[in-house]
Short mmCIF file of C-alpha atoms and ligand atoms in Angstrom, two decimals:
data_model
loop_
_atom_site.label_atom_id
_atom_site.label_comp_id
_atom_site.label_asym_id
_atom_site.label_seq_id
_atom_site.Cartn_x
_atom_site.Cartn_y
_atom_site.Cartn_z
CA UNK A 1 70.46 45.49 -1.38
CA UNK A 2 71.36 43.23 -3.97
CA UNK A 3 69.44 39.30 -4.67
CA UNK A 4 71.50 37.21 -2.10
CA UNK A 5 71.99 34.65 -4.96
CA UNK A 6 73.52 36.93 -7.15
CA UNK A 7 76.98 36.33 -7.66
CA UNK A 8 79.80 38.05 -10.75
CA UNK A 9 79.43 34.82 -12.68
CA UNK A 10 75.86 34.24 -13.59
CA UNK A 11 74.66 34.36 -17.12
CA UNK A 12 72.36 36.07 -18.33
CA UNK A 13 69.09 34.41 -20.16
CA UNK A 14 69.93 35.78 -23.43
CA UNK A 15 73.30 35.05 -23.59
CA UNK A 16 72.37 31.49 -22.33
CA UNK A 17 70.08 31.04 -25.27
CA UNK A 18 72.38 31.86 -27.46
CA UNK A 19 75.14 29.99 -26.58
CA UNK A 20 72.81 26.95 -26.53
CA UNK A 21 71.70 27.72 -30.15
CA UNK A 22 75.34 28.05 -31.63
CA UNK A 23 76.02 24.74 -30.15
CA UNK A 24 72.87 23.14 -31.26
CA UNK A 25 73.80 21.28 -34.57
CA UNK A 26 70.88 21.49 -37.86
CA UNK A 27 67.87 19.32 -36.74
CA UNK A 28 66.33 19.19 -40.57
CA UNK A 29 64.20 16.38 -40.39
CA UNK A 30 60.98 16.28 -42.00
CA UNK A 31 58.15 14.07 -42.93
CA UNK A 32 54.71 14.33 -45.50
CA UNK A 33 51.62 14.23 -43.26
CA UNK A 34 48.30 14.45 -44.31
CA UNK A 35 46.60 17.73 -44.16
CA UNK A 36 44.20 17.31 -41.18
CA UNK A 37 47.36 15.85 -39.22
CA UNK A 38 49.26 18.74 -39.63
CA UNK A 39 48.38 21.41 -36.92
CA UNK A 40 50.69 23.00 -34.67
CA UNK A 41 52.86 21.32 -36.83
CA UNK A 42 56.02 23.48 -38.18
CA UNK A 43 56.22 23.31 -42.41
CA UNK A 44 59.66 22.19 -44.06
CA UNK A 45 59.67 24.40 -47.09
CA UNK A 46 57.49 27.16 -49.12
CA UNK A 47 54.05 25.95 -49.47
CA UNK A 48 52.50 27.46 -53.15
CA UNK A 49 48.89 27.15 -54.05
CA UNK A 50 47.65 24.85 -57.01
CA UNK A 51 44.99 26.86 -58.34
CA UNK A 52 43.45 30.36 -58.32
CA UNK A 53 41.51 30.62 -55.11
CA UNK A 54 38.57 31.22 -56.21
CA UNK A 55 39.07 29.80 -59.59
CA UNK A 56 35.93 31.12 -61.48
CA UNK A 57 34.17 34.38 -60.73
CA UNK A 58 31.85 33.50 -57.93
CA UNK A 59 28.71 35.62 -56.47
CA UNK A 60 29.26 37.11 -52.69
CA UNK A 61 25.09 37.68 -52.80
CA UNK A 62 21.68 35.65 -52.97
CA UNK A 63 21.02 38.17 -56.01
CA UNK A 64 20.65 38.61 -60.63
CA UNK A 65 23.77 38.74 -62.39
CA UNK A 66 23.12 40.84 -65.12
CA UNK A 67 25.57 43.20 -67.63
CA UNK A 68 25.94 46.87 -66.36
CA UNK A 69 24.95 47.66 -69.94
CA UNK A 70 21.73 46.23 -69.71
CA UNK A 71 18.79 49.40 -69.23
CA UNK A 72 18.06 48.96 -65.25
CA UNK A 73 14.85 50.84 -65.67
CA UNK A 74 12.96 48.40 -67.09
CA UNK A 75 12.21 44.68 -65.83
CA UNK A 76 14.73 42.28 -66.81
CA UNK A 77 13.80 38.75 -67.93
CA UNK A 78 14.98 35.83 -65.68
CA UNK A 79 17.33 33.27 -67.74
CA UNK A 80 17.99 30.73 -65.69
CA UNK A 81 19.23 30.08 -61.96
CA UNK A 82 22.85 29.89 -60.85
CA UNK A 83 23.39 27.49 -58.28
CA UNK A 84 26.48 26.82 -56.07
CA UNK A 85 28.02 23.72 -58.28
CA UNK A 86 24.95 24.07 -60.98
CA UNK A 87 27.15 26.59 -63.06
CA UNK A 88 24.12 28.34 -65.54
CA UNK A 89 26.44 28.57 -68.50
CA UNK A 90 24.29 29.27 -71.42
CA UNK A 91 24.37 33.07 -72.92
CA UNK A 92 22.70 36.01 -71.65
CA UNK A 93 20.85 38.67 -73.78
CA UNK A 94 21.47 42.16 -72.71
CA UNK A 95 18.54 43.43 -70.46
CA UNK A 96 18.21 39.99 -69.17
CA UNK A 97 19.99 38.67 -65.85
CA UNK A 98 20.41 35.20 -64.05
CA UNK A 99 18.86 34.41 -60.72
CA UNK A 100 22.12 33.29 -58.53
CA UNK A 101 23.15 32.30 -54.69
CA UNK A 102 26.07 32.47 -52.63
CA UNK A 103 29.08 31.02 -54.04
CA UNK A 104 27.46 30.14 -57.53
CA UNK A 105 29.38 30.76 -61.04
CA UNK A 106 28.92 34.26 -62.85
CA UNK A 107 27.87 33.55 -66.23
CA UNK A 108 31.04 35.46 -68.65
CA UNK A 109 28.04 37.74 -70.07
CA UNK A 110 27.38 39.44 -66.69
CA UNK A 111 29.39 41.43 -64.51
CA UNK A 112 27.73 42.52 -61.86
CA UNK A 113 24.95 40.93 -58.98
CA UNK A 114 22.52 42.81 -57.33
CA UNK A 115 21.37 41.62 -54.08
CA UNK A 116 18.14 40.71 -53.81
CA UNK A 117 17.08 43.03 -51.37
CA UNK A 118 17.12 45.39 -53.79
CA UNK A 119 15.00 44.06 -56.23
CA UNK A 120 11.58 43.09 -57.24
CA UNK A 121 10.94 39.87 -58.25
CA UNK A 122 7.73 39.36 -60.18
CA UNK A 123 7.20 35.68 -61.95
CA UNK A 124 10.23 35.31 -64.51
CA UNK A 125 10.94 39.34 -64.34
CA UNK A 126 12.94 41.33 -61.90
CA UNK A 127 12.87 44.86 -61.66
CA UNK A 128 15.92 46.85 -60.07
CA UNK A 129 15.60 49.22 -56.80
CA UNK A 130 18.84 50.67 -57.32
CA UNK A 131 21.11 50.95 -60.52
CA UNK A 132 24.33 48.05 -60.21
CA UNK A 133 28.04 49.36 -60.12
CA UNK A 134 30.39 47.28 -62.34
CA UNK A 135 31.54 44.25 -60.37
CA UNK A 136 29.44 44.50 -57.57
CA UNK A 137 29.25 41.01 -55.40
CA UNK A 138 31.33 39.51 -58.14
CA UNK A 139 34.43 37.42 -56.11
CA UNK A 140 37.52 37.71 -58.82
CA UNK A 141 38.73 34.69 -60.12
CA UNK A 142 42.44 34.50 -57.73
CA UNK A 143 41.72 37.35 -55.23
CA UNK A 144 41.82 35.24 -52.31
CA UNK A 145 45.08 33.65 -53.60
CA UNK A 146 46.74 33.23 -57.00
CA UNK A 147 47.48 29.88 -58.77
CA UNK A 148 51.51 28.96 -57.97
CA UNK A 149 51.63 31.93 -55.42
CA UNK A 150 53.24 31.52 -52.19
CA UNK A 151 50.63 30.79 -49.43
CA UNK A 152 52.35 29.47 -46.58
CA UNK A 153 56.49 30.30 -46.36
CA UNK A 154 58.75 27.78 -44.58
CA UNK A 155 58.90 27.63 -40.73
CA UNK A 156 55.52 28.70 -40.12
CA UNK A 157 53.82 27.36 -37.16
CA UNK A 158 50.50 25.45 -39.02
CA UNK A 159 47.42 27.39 -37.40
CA UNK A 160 43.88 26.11 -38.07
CA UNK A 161 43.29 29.24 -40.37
CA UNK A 162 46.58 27.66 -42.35
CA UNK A 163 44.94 24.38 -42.66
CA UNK A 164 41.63 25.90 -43.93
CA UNK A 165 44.14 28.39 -46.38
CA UNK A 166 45.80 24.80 -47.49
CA UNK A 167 42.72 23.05 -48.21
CA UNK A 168 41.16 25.81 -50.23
CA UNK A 169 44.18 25.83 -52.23
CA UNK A 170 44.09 21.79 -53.09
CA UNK A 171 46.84 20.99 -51.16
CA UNK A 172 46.83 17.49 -49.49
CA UNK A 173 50.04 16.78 -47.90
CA UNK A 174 52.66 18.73 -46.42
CA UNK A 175 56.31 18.90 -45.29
CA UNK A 176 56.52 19.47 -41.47
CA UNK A 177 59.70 19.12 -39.38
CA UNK A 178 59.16 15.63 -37.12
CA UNK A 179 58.52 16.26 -34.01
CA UNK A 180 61.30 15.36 -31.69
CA UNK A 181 61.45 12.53 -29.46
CA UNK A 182 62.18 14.19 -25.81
CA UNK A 183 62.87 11.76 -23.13
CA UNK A 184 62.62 13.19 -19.15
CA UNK A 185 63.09 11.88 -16.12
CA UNK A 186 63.17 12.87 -12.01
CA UNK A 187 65.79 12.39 -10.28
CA UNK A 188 66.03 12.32 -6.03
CA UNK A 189 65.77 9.45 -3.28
CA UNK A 190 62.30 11.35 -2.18
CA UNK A 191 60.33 10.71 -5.10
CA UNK A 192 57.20 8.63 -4.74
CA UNK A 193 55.31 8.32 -7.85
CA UNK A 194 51.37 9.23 -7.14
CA UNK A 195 49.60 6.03 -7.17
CA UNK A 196 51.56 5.34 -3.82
CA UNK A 197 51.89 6.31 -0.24
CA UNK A 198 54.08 8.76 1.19
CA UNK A 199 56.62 8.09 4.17
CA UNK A 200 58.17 10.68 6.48
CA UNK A 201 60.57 12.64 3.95
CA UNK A 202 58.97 12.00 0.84
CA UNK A 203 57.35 13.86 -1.71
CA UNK A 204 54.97 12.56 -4.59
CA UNK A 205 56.70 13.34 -7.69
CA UNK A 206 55.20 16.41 -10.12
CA UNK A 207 57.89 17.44 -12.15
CA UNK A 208 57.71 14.50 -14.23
CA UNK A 209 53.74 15.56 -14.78
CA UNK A 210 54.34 19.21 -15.34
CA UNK A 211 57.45 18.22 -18.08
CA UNK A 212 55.26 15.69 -20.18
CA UNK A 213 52.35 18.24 -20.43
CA UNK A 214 54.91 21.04 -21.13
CA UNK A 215 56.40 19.03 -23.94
CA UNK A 216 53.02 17.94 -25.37
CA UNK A 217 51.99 21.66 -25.57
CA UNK A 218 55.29 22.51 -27.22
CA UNK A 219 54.69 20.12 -29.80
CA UNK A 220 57.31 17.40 -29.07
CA UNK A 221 56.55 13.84 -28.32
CA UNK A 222 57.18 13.46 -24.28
CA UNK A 223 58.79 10.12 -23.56
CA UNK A 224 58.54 9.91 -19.74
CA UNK A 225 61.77 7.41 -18.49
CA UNK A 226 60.73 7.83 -14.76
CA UNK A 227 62.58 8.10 -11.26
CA UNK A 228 66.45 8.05 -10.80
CA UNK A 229 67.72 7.84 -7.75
CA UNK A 230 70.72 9.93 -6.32
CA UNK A 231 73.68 7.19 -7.34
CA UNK A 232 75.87 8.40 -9.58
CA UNK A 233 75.82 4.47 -11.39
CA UNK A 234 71.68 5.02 -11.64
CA UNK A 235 72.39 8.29 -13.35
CA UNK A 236 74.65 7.29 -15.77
CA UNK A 237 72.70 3.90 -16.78
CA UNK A 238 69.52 5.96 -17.47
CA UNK A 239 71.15 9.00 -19.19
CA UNK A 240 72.77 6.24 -21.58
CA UNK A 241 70.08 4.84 -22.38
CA UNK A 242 68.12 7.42 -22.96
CA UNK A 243 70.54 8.97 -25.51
CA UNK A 244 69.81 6.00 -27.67
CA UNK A 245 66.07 6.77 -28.15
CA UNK A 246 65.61 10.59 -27.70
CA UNK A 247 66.79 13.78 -29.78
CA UNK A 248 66.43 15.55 -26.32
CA UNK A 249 66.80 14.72 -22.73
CA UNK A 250 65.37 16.50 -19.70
CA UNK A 251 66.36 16.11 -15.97
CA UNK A 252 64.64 17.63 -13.13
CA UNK A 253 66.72 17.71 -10.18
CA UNK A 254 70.14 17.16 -9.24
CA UNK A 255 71.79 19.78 -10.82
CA UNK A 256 73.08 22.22 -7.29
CA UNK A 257 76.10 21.42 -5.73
CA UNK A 258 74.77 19.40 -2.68
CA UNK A 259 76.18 15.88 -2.29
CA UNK A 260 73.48 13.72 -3.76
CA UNK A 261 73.63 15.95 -6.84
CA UNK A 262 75.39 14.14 -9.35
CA UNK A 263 73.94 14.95 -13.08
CA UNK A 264 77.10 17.54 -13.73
CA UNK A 265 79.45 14.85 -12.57
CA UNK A 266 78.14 12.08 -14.80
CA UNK A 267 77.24 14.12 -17.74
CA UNK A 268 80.70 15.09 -17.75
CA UNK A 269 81.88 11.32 -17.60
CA UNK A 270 79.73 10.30 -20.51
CA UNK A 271 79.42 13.44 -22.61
CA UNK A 272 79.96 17.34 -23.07
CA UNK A 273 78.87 19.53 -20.43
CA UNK A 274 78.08 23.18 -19.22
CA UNK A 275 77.23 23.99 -15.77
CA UNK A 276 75.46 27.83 -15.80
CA UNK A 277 74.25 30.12 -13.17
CA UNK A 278 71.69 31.72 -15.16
CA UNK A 279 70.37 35.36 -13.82
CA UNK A 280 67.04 34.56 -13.26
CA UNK A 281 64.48 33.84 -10.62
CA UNK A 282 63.83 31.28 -9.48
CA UNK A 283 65.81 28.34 -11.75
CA UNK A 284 69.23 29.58 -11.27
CA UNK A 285 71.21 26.41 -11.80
CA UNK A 286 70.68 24.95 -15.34
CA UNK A 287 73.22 22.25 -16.75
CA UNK A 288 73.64 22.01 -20.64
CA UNK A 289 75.25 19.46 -23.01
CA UNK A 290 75.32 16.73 -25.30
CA UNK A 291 75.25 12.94 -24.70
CA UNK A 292 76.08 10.60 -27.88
CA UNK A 293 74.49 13.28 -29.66
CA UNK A 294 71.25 13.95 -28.01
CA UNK A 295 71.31 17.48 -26.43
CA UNK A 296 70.76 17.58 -22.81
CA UNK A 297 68.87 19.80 -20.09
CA UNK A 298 69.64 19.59 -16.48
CA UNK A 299 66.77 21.25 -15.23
CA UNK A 300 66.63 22.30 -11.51
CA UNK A 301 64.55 20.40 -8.82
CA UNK A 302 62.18 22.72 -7.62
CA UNK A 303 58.42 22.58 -9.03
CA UNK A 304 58.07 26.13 -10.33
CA UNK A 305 61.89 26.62 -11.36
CA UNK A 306 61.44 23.61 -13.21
CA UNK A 307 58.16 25.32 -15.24
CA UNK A 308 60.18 28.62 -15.73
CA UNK A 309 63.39 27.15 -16.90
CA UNK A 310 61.41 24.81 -19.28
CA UNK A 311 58.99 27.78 -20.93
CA UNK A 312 62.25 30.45 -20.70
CA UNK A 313 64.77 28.26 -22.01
CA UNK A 314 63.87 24.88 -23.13
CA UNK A 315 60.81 25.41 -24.65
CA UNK A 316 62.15 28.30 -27.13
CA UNK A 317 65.21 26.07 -27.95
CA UNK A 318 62.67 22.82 -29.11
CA UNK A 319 60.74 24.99 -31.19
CA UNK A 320 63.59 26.07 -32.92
CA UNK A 321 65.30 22.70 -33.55
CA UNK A 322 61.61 21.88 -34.87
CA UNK A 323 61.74 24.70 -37.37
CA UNK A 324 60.10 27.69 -35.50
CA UNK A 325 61.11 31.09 -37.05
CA UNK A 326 61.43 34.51 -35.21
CA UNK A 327 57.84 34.56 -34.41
CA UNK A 328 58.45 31.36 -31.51
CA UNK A 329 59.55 34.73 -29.77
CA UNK A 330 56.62 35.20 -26.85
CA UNK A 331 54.77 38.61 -26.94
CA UNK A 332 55.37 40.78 -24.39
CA UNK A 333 52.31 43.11 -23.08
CA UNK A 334 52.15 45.38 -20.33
CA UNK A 335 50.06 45.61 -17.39
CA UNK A 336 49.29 47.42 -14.04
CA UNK A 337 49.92 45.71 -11.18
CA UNK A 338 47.83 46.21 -8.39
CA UNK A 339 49.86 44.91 -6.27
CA UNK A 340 53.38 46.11 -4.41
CA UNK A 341 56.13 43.29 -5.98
CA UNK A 342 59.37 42.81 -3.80
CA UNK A 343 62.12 42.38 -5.65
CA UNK A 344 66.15 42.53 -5.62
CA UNK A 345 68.12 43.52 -8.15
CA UNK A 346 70.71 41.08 -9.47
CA UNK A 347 68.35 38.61 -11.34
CA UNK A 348 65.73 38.51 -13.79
CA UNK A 349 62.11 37.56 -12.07
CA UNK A 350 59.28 35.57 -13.42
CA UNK A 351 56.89 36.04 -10.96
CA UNK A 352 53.25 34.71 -11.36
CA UNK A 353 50.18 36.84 -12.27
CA UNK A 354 46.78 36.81 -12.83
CA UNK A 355 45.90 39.45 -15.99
CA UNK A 356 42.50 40.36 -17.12
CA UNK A 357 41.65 43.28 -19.04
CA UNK A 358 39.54 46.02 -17.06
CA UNK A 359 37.71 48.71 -18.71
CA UNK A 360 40.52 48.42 -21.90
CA UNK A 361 43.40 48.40 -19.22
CA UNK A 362 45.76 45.24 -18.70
CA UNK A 363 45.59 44.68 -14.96
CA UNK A 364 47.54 42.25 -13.24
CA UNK A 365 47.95 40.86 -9.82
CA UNK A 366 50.24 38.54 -7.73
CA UNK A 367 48.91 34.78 -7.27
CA UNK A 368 50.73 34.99 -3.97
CA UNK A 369 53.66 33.04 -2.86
CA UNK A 370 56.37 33.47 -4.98
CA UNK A 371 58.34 30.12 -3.58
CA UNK A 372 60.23 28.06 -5.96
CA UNK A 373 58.49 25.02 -4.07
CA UNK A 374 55.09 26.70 -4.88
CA UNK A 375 53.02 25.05 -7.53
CA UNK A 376 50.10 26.76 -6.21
CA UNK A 377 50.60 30.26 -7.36
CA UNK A 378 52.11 28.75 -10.79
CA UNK A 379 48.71 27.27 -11.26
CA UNK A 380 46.55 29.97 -10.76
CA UNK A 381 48.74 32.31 -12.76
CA UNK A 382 47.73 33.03 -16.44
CA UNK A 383 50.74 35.19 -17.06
CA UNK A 384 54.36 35.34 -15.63
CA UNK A 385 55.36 39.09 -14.53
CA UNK A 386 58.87 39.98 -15.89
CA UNK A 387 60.65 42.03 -14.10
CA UNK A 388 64.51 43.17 -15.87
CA UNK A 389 67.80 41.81 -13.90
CA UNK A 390 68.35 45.05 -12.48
CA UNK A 391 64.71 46.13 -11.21
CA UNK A 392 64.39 46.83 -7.35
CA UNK A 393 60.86 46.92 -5.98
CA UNK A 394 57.74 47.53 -8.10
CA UNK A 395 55.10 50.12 -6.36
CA UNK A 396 51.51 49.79 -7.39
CA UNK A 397 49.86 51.24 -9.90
CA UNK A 398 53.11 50.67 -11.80
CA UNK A 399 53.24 49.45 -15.61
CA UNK A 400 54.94 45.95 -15.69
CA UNK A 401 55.63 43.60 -18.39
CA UNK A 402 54.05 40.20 -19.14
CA UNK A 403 54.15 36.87 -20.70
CA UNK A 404 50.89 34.84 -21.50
CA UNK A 405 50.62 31.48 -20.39
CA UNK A 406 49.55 28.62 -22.29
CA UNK A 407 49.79 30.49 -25.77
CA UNK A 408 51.69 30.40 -29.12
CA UNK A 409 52.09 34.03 -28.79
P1 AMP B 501 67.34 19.28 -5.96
O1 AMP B 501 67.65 20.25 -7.05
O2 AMP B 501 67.44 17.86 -6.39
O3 AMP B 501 68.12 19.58 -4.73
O4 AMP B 501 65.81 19.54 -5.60
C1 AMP B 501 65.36 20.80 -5.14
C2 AMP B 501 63.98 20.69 -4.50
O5 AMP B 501 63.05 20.26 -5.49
C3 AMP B 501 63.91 19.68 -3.39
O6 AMP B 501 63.04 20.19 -2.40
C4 AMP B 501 63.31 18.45 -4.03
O7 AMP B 501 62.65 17.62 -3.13
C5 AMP B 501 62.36 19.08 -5.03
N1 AMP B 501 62.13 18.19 -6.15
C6 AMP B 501 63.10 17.60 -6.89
N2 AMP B 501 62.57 16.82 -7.84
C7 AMP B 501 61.22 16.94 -7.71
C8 AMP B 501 60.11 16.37 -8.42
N3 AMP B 501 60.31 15.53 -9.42
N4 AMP B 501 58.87 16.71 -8.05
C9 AMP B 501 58.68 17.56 -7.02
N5 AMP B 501 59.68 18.15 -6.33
C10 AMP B 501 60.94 17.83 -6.65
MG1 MG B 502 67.58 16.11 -5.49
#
């Protein structure tokens, strides 16, 4: 049997996402931020380093730097000390050696360190445990990373191991793509914002909380333009107005083909529009256009379709008008399920999961009610299960695929 909501014309989710990216027109715009302001940030342009990382010959021991020449039988006299940013620069004599620490400079007449657990210190002599190899414990000048080389290309997603990489090669500021200004609202005569009561009929309103935390995590800057009710007029004010302040807007809501649903209608009034059946499970209906400019999502008005439409096919697209290369694309893993997972072919499913990893095997099982309206088993989930358009039932025991939650990967 065949999904019941499965009709000839529904898209698929990759050919939706790519007809939204053709349409999509170059979002290049960029600002200079401050180092320490510029995680999870997306950089706008190569990034090269402006000096040789490290850029003198450091010691990776508390040891003696000494010459490899010098006779390692006998005790070697102690020149000076080596600090970490007290460079001991003076010369030193063959079959003497420099007391150094972590980090310190290697004086140019040395070219080894041996650690000091293997040697003998006694007053200003030190006497050897174990003959040196040439450049043992001596850091290169440049082998972390070169002076002018490239350190960080363009459309990288700015980790905090790229911020430390940055700093350590001098650089201050950098060129990110701005973060876009994404405007959302609900729309549906039911909606009671929390902070009130509710009366027969009505629901407290969650997509609008679930979109502004999805946006923040995606790196955009949520602008949260509240409740519309189902009247056409309402619609078309807000969705004006909104394309006057926001590079994206988001509705949840609205978007089937039941009377009060009138996004498709207006948007097609006041801008360009596409109305999609996408092939997946659950967020079927998704509406996609432009309004003066700003691109537009028409997200539908269930709780959980809302969170799968917005990670499957929102999220991806925002990360790419913000610069995101390939690597935006989420790693898939695979997993046993220990559980039976009912399923009709015709659509692909995100259904929620709960992975952990036991004894070195991914293991994953259902968080229970698989309901559109169910923001229960969406919350416990750390993983969606994806199961292919064309997948019947799943028997236990069998190997399924996953996508974290919550992660850049
Ligand atoms: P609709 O697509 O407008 O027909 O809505 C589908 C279902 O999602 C209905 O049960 C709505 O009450 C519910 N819904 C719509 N918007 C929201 C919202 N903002 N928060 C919670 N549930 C919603
Ligand atoms: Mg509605």
């Amino acid at each position: 049997m065949t999904d019941v909501c499965s009709t000839p014309d529904l898209l698929s989710l990759e050919d939706a996402l790519s007809q939204i990216v053709d349409a999509l027109p170059a979002y290049n715009q960029f600002e200079q931020l401050p180092l320490k302001q510029a995680l999870n940030r997306i950089t706008y342009g190569d990034i090269s380093s402006t000096v040789n990382v490290p850029s003198f010959r450091n010691s990776s021991m508390d040891g003696y730097a000494l010459s490899i020449n010098s006779d390692v039988t006998e005790s070697l006299n102690i020149a000076g000390t080596s600090w970490a940013g007290k460079p001991f620069t003076d010369h030193v004599p063959i079959g003497s050696c420099v007391r150094i620490f972590t980090g310190a400079y290697v004086p140019d007449d040395c070219d080894c360190v041996v650690r000091q657990e293997n040697a003998t210190r006694n007053n200003d002599t030190v006497k050897l445990n174990k003959p040196p190899q040439l450049y043992d414990n001596v850091r290169d000048i440049g082998d972390d990373s070169k002076k002018h080389e490239l350190v960080l290309s363009s459309n990288t997603l700015i980790s905090a191991a790229n911020i430390g990489l940055l700093a350590s090669c001098g650089i201050a500021d950098v060129a990110v793509y701005k973060r876009l200004n994404v405007g959302f609202f609900s729309t549906g005569d039911e909606l009671v914002s929390i902070g009130s009561s509710l009366e027969l009929g009505q629901i407290f309103d969650s997509n609008r909380y679930t979109l502004a935390a999805m946006i923040e995590q995606t790196g955009a800057t949520p602008i949260d333009m509240g409740v519309i009710l189902d009247d056409p007029q309402a619609v078309e004010t807000a969705l004006l107005s909104a394309s006057e302040q926001c590079d994206v807007i988001i509705t949840s809501g609205g978007v089937s083909v039941g009377e009060a649903d009138y996004i498709t209608d207006v948007l097609s009034k006041i801008g360009t529009v596409n109305l999609w059946k996408i092939a997946i499970k659950p967020g079927k209906p998704l509406v996609f256009g432009f309004i003066n400019g700003s691109a537009f999502f028409g997200l539908p008005g269930n709780p959980v379709s809302v969170m799968v439409t917005y990670q499957q096919i929102v999220r991806p697209i925002l990360e790419k008008m913000m610069g995101a290369g390939t690597d935006s694309k989420r790693l898939l893993l695979q997993a046993k399920t220990t559980d039976t997972l009912y399923k009709q072919p015709g659509r692909k499913e995100f259904q929620r999961g709960f992975v952990e990893n036991i004894n070195g095997q991914l293991v994953v099982s259902s968080t229970g009610g698989q309901g559109s309206h169910m923001l229960r088993s969406m919350a416990e989930a750390n993983c969606f299960i994806v199961l292919e358009q064309e997948t019947g039932n799943i028997n236990k025991g069998q190997l399924v695929t996953i996508q974290l939650l919550g992660t850049n990967i």
